[in-house]
XYZ file of C-alpha atoms in Angstrom:
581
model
C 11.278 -27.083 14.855
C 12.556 -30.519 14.046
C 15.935 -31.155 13.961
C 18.146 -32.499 10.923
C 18.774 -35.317 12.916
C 15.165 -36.538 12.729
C 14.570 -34.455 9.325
C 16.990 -36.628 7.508
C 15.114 -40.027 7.979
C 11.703 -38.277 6.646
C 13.344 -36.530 3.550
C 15.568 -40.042 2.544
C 11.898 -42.291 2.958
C 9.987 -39.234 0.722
C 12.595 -38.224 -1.531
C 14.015 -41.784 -2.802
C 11.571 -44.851 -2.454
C 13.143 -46.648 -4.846
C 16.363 -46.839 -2.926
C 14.417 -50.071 -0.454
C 13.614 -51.945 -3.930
C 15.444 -54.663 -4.701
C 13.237 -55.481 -8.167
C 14.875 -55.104 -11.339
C 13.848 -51.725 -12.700
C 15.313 -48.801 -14.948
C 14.010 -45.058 -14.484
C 15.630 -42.349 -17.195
C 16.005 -38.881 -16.152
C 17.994 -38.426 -19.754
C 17.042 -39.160 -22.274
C 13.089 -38.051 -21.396
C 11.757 -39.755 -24.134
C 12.085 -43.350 -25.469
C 12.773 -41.818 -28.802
C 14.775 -38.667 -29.379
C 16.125 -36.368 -32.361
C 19.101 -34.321 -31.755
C 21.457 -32.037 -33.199
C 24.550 -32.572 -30.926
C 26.480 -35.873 -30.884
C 27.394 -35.764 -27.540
C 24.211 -37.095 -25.187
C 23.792 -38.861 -21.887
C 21.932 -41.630 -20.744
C 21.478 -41.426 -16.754
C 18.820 -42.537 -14.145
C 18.461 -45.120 -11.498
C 18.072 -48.660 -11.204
C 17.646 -51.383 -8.300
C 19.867 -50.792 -5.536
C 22.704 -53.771 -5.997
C 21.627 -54.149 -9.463
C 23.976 -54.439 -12.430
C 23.421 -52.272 -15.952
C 24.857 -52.545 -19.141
C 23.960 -50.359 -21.639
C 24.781 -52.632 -25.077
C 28.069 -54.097 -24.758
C 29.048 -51.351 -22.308
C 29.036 -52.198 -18.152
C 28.214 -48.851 -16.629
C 28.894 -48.575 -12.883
C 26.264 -48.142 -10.333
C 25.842 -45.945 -7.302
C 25.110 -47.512 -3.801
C 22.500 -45.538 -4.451
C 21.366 -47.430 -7.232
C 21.765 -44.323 -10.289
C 23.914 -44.920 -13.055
C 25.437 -42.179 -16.363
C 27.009 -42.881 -19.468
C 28.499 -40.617 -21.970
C 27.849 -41.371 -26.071
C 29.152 -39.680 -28.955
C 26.877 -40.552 -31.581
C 27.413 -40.935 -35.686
C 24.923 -39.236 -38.153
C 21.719 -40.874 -38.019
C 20.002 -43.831 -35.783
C 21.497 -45.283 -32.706
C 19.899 -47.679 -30.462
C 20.803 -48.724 -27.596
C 19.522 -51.381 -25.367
C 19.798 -50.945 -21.511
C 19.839 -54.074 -19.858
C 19.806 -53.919 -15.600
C 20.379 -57.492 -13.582
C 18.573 -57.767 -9.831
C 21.175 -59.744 -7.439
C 18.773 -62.798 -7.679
C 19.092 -62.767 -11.324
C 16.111 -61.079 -12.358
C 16.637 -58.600 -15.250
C 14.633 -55.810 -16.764
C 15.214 -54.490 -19.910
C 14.731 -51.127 -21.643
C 15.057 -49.515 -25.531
C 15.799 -46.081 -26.387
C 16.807 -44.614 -29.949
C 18.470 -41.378 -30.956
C 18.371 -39.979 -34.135
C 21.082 -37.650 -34.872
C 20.930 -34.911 -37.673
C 23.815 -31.965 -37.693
C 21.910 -28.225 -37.974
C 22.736 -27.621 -41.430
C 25.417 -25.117 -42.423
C 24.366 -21.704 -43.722
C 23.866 -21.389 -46.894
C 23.444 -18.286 -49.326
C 20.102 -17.548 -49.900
C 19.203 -18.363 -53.186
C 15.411 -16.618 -53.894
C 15.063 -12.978 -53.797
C 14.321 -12.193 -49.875
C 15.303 -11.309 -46.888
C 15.284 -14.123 -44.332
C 15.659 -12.377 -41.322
C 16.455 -9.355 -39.731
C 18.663 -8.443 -36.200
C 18.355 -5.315 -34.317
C 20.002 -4.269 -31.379
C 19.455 -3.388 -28.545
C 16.880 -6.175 -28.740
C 12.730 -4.877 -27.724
C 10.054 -3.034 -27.928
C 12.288 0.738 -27.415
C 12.046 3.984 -26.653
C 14.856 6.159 -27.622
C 16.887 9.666 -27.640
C 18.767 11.203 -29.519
C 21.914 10.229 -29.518
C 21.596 6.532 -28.834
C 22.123 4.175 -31.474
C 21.054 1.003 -33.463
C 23.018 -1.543 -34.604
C 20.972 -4.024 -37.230
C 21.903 -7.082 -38.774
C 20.246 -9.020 -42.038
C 20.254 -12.351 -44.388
C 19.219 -11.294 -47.942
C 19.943 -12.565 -50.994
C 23.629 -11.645 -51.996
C 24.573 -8.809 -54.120
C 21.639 -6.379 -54.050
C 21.433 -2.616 -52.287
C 20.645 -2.954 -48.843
C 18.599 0.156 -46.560
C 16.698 0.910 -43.321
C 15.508 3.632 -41.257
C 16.190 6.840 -43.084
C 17.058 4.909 -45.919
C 20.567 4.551 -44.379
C 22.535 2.282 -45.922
C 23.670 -0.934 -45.608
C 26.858 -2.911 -46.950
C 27.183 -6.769 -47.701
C 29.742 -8.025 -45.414
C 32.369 -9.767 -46.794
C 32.697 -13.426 -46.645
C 35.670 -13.838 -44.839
C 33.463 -11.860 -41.770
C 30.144 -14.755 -42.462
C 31.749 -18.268 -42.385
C 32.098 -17.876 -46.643
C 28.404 -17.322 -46.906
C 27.748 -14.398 -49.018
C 24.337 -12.313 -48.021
C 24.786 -10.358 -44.559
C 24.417 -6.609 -44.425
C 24.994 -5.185 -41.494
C 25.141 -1.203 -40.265
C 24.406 0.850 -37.797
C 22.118 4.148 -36.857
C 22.134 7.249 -34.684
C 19.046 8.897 -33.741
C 18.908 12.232 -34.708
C 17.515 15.402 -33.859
C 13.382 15.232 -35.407
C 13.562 11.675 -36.264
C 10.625 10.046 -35.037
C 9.159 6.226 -35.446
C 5.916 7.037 -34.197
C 6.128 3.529 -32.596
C 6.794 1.641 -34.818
C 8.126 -1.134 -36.727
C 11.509 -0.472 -38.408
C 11.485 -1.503 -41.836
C 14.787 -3.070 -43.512
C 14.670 -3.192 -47.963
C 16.390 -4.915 -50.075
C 17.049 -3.875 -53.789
C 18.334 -6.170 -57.338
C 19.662 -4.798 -60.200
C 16.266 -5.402 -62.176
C 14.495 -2.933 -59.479
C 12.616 -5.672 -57.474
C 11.985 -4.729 -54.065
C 12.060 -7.106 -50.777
C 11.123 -5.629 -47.201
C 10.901 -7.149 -43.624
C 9.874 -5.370 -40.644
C 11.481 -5.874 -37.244
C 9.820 -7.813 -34.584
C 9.675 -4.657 -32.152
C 8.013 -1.674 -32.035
C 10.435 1.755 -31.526
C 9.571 5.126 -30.276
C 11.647 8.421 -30.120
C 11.263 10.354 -26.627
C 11.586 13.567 -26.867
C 14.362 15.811 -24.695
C 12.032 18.851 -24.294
C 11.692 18.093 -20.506
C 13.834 15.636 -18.815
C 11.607 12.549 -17.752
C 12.748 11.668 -14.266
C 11.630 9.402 -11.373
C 12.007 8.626 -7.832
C 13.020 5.014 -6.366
C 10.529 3.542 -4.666
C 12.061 1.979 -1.479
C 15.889 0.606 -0.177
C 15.468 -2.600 -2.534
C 15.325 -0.913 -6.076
C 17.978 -1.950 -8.018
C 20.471 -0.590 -11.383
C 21.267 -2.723 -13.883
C 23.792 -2.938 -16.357
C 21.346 -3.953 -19.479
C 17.526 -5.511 -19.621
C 18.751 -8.550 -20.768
C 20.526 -11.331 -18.584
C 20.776 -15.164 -17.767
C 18.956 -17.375 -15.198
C 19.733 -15.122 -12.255
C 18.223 -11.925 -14.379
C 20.420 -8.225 -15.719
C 23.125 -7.903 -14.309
C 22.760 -5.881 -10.873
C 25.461 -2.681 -10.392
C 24.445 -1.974 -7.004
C 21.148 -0.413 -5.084
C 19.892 2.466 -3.931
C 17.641 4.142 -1.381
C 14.276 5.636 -1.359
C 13.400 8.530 -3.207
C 16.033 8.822 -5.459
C 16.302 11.091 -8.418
C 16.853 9.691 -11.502
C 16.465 10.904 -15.259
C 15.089 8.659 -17.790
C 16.135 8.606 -21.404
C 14.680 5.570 -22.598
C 12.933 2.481 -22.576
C 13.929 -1.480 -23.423
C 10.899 -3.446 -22.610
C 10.506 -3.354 -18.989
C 13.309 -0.794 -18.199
C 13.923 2.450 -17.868
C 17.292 3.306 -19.481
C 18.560 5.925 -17.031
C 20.957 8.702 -17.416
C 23.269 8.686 -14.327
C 26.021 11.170 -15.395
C 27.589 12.006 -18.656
C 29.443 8.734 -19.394
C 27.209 6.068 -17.488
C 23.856 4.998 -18.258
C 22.398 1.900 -16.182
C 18.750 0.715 -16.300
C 15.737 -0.024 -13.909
C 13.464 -2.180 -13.967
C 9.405 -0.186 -14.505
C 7.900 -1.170 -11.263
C 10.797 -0.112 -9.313
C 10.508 3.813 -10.178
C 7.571 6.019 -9.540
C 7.229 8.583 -12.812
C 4.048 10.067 -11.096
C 6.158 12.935 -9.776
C 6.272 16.839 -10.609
C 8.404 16.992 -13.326
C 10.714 19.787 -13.627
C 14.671 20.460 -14.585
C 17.005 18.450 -13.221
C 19.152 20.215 -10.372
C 22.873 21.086 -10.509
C 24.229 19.865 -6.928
C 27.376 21.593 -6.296
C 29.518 19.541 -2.961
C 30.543 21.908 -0.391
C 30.025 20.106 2.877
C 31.573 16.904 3.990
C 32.128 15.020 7.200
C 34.158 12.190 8.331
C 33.272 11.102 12.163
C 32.956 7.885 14.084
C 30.336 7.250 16.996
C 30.461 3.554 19.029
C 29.551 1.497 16.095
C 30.480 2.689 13.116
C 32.344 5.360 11.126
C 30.680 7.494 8.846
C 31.344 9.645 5.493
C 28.373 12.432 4.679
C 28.038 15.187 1.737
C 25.003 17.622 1.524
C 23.402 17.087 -1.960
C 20.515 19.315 -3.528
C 18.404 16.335 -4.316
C 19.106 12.476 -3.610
C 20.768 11.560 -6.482
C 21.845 7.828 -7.603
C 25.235 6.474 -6.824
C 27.472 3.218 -7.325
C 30.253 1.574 -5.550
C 32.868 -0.665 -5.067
C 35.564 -1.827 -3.018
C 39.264 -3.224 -2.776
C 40.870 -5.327 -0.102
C 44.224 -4.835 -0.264
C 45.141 -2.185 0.807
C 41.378 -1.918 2.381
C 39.169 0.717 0.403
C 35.676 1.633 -0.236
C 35.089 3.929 -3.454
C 31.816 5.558 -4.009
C 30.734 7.410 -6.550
C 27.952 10.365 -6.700
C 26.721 10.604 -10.253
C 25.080 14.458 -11.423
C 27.550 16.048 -8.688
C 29.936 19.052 -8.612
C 32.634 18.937 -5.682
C 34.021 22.026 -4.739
C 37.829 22.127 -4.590
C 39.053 21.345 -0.731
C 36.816 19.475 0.446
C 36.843 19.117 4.394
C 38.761 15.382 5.151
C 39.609 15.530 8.793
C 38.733 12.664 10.777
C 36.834 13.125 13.772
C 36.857 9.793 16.020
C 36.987 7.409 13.445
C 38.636 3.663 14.029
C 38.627 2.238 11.081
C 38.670 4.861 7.996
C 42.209 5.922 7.730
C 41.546 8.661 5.017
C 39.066 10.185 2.515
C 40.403 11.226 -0.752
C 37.823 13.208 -2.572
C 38.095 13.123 -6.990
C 35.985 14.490 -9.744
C 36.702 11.693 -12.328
C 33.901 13.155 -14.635
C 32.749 16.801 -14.533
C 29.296 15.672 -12.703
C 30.858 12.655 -10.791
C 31.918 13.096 -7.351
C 33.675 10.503 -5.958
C 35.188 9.762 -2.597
C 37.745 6.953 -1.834
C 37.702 5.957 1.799
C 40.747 4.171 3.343
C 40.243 1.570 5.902
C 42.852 0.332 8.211
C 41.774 -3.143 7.320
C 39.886 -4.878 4.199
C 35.989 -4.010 3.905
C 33.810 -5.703 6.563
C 30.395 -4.133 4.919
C 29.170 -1.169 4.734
C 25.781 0.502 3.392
C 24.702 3.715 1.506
C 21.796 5.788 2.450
C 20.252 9.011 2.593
C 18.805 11.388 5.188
C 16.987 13.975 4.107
C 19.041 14.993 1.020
C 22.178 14.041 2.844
C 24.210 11.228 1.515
C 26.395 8.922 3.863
C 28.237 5.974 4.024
C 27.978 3.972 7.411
C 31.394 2.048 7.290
C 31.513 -1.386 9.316
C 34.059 -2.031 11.538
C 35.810 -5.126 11.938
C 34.574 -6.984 15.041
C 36.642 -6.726 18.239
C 36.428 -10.430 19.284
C 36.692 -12.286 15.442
C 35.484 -15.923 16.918
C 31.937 -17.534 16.710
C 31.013 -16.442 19.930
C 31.324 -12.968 18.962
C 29.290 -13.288 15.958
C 26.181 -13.158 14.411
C 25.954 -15.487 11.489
C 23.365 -15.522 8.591
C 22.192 -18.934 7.304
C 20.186 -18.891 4.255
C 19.209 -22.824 3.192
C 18.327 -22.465 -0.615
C 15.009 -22.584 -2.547
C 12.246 -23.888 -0.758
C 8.627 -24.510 -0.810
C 7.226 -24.538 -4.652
C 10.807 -23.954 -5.536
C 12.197 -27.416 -5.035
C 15.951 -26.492 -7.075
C 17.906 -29.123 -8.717
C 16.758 -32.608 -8.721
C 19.318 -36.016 -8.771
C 19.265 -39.267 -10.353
C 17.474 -40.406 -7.213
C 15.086 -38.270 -6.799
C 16.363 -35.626 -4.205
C 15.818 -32.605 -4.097
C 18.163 -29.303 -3.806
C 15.159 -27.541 -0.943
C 15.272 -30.205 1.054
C 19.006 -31.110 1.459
C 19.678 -27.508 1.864
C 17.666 -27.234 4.652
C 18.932 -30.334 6.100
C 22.568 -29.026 5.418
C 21.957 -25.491 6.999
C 20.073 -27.258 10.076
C 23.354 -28.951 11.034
C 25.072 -26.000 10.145
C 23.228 -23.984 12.226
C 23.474 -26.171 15.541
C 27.315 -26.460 14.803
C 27.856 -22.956 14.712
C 25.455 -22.292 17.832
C 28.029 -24.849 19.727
C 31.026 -22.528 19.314
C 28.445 -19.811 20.849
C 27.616 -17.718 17.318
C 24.363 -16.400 16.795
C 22.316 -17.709 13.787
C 19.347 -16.015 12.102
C 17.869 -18.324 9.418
C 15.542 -17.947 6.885
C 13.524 -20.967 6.761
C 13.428 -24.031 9.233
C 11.028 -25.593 7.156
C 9.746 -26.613 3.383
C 8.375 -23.303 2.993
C 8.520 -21.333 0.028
C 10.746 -17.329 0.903
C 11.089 -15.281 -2.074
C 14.723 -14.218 -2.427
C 13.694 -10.246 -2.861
C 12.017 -11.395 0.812
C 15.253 -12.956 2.014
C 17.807 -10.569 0.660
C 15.290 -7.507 2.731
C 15.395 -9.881 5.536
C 19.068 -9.894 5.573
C 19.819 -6.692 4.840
C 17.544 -5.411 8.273
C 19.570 -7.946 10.508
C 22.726 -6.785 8.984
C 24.508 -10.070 10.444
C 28.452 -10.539 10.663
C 28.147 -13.053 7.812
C 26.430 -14.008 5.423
C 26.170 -18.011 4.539
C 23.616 -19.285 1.305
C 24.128 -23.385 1.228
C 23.104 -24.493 -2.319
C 23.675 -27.295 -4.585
C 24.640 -26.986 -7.829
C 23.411 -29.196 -10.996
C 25.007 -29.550 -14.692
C 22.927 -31.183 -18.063
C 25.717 -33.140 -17.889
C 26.418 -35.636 -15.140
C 29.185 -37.649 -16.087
C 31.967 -34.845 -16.578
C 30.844 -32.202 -13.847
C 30.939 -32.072 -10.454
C 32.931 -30.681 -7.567
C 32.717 -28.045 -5.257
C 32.500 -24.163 -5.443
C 32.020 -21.261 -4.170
C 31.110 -17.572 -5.255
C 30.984 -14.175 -4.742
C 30.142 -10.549 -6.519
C 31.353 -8.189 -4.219
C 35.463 -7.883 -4.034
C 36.125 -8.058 -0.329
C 34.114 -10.919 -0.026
C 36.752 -13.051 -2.047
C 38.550 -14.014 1.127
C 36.141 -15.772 3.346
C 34.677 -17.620 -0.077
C 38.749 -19.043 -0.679
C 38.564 -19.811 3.210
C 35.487 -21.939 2.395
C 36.332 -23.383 -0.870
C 39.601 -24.323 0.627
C 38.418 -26.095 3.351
C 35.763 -27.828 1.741
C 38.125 -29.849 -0.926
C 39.446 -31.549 2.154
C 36.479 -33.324 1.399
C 37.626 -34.889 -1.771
C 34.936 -33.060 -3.619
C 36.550 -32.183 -7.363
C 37.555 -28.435 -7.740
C 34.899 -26.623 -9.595
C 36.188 -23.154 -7.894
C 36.297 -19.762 -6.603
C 33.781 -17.510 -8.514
C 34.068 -14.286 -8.653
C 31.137 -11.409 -10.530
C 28.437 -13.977 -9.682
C 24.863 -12.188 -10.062
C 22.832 -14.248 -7.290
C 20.518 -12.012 -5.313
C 22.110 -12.990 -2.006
C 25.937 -12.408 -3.395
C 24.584 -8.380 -3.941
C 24.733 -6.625 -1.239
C 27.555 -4.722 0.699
C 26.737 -4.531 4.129
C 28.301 -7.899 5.266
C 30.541 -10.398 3.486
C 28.809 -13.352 2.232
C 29.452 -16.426 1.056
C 27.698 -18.807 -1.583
C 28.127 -22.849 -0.736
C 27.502 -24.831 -3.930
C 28.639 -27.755 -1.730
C 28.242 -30.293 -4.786
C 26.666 -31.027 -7.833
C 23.281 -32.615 -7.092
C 23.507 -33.848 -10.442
C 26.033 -35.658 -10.612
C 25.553 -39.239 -9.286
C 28.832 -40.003 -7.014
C 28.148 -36.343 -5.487
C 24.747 -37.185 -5.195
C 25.878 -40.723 -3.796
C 27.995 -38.561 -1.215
C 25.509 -35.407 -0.081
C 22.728 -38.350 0.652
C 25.274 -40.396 3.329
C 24.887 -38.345 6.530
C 28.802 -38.807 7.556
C 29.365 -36.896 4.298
C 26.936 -33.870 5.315
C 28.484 -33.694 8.417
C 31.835 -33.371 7.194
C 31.197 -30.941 4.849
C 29.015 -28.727 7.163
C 32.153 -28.911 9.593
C 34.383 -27.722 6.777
C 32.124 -24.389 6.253
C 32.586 -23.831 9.752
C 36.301 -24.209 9.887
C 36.570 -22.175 6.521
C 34.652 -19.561 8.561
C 37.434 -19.716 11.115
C 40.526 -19.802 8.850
C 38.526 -16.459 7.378
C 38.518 -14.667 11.230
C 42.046 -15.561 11.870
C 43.079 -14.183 8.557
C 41.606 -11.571 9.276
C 42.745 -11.203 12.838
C 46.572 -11.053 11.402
C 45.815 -8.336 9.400
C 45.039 -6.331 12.339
């Protein structure tokens, strides 16, 4: 394995050539084009030049980087603008480029003015498959003043104006499925009515199906990685994850949105799953009543532990607080017998279970720790389901520990790219190298996913992790904005609640760097922020995009400095913690 010493050299000669040029050049990385029509009047013009060159962009002097990259920041007016970009070499050679936006607002809506219907909104959004009892919500752009209708020939009213931005024309209303309806999957089919009897229709752009609730549909999880969501849509990082579960367990589906099952948890909470993840090849019969009689609370060497005998293995969420320490679980389809057993039986770090029925099939038990969560996971055996509690290390220093390093992207995924020309994979892995021999001096333990440009899928590294089951958790990233003159900074984030502390530690430490402040996040949906059985931390250490972070992350002083600051935000995180005690 090279080191980052000797990795650094490589990755500055591949990533940035142009940095040795000294010839008068321009390279764009915005605009793309020479020639450009937008609808927003706020646009950048960034990219690289000559190192020790000089660029004005029209009248304007822009500063350069030492690393030769260069953004500016334009409003423009309606129309044409040109602007001439004009870089000098320090022996007076100049190169000159041309670029021209044209600018044209999205026009405002207007009422429509022909007998139609423009378009048509349905939600949720997909091809579905339904149940009684759900409902649709649809939205439409007609022409104004006519009877609106959809499925069923239910109704729909004009909204008034004051509700559209003054533009007369949108019906909206809503739908719940009924008892025998049935779409035979189809299209649903919105009209639109004048005085003078004319008739306008549109069909949605998804098909829709009724399931019927003669049998419950149900399915089993296929291993420890399957996931719940909270809806089939999301952003970049995918739906929104509310926790995992185990093998084999039972769940009843009620519907379909695309590629997810909509699944029924318990009587107020529905989540969803994505197709591949649940095996509907199973004998299909009634879904069982499991009634909570037997619970025990014990502690072994290791851990502490919380069981309850179930009928089946039945899905389950969780979450946690940190002050005052607590781990809540809940059991969804379950009945818990009044006086449930909570006597403690050599546990060290659960201080109490509290058992509640907070719905009439959710169980839920609230275990109180002596300190905040260190990690714990949910699992079954046999039909048994328990929670393994973590207990706060004995000795909280490095040399104690067993530290996770994760050094993002990778491989074909190169991440973010700067002005330069560097890439996100390979100053992460030069980043978590040095961060990986500094923490090995002060005697931790450091499993790593990748020590080279190799490509590790994140469902591979989040398995990975999640066998190890380290002390920490540590993903180094770099973050990148559309916009590099106005963002940059350092941040960190998190999704689980007791990992808020050692993020702040981080964060905290690393804007003794000087990096801007671009925060603590919290409800962040990255793969690696998602599980419980550690705390972990997320490193955006900078913006990548940004040229005077990029100018910073590429100067090896800087690196070093900020890979110390992770470490001593790991420290400030064990001594917090080791106060607490």
């Amino acid at each position: 394995m090279q080191s980052a010493k000797f990795f650094l050299p490589i990755f500055l000669a591949l990533s940035i050539p142009l940095l040795a040029s000294s010839q008068a050049s321009i390279r764009l990385s915005q605009p793309a084009r020479d020639q450009s029509n937008v609808n927003t009047a706020k646009q950048f013009i960034a990219g690289r030049t000559c190192i020790g060159c000089k660029v004005r962009i029209n009248n304007d002097t822009v500063h350069v980087y030492s690393t030769g990259t260069f953004a500016a920041k334009y409003e423009l007016p309606i129309g044409r603008s040109a602007f001439v970009i004009t870089t000098e070499a320090p022996n007076g050679e100049t190169y000159t480029k041309n670029i021209t936006y044209y600018y044209n607002q999205l026009p405002a809506p207007i009422a429509t003015t022909s007998f139609r219907i423009d378009f048509v909104e349905i939600t949720p959004k997909g091809n579905l498959q339904l149940m009684e009892g759900d409902t649709l919500r649809v939205k439409m752009k007609g022409f104004p003043g006519a009877e609106a209708s959809w499925f069923n020939n239910a109704p729909l009213r004009e909204m008034p104006a004051s509700q559209t931005g003054g533009v007369p024309g949108y019906y909206s209303g809503s739908y719940i499925i009924q008892p025998g309806d049935s779409m035979l999957n189809g299209k649903l089919i919105v009209k639109l009515r004048n005085r003078g009897g004319e008739t306008a229709i549109l069909g949605s752009p998804y098909h829709y199906a009724v399931m019927r609730n003669y049998m419950p549909l149900t399915g089993r999880t296929i291993d420890n990685m399957t996931y719940l969501t909270s809806s089939p849509q999301g952003d970049r990082l995918g739906p929104e994850k509310i926790g995992y579960l185990d093998k084999d367990v039972l769940l009843h589906i009620v519907g379909k949105q695309g590629d997810y099952y909509k699944v029924r948890l318990s009587s107020k909470q529905t989540a969803f799953i994505p197709e591949p993840l649940v095996d509907i090849e199973i004998p299909q019969d009634h879904l069982p009543v499991s009634i909570v009689s037997d619970a025990k609370i014990w502690g072994d060497e290791k851990s502490d532990y919380v069981s309850v005998a179930l009928s089946d293995k039945l899905p389950y969420t969780s979450t946690q607080l940190s002050s005052p320490g607590k781990i809540i679980v809940d059991i969804h389809g379950v009945y818990a017998e009044q006086g449930l057993n909570t006597l403690l039986q050599g546990t060290r770090e659960i201080n109490s279970v509290v058992w509640q029925q907070p719905a009439h099939d959710v169980c839920r038990m609230i275990i109180s720790l002596k300190h905040a969560p260190w990690g714990y996971q949910v699992y079954y055996e046999n039909n048994r389901i328990t929670v393994k509690v973590k207990r706060v290390p004995e000795k909280l220093s490095l040399n104690n520990l067993t530290i996770g390093i994760d050094p993002g992207h990778g491989g074909v995924n190169p991440g973010a790219t700067g002005l330069t020309g560097a890439v996100e994979k390979q100053l992460t892995l030069v980043l978590a190298l040095q961060l990986k021999t500094l923490l090995e001096k002060e005697g931790a333990t450091v499993i790593i996913t990748r020590t080279s440009d190799k490509f590790v899928a994140n469902e591979d590294r989040l398995s990975f992790f999640r066998r190890a089951n380290p002390d920490l958790l540590l993903s180094i990233h770099l973050n990148s904005s559309v916009n590099p003159v106005d963002v940059n900074g350092t941040a960190t984030y998190y999704k689980q609640p007791f990992c808020e502390a050692l993020n702040a530690a981080i964060h905290e430490r690393m804007l003794q760097t000087g990096l801007r402040d671009f925060g603590n996040n919290p409800d962040f949906n990255f793969i690696l922020n998602n599980p419980t059985e550690f705390p972990d931390a997320l490193v955006e250490t900078l913006f990548l995009s940004n040229p005077g972070d990029e100018e910073k992350v590429l100067q090896p002083a800087f690196q070093q400095l900020m890979v110390e600051k992770i470490v001593l935000g790991v420290k400030d995180y064990l001594q917090q913690m080791e106060a607490k005690r």
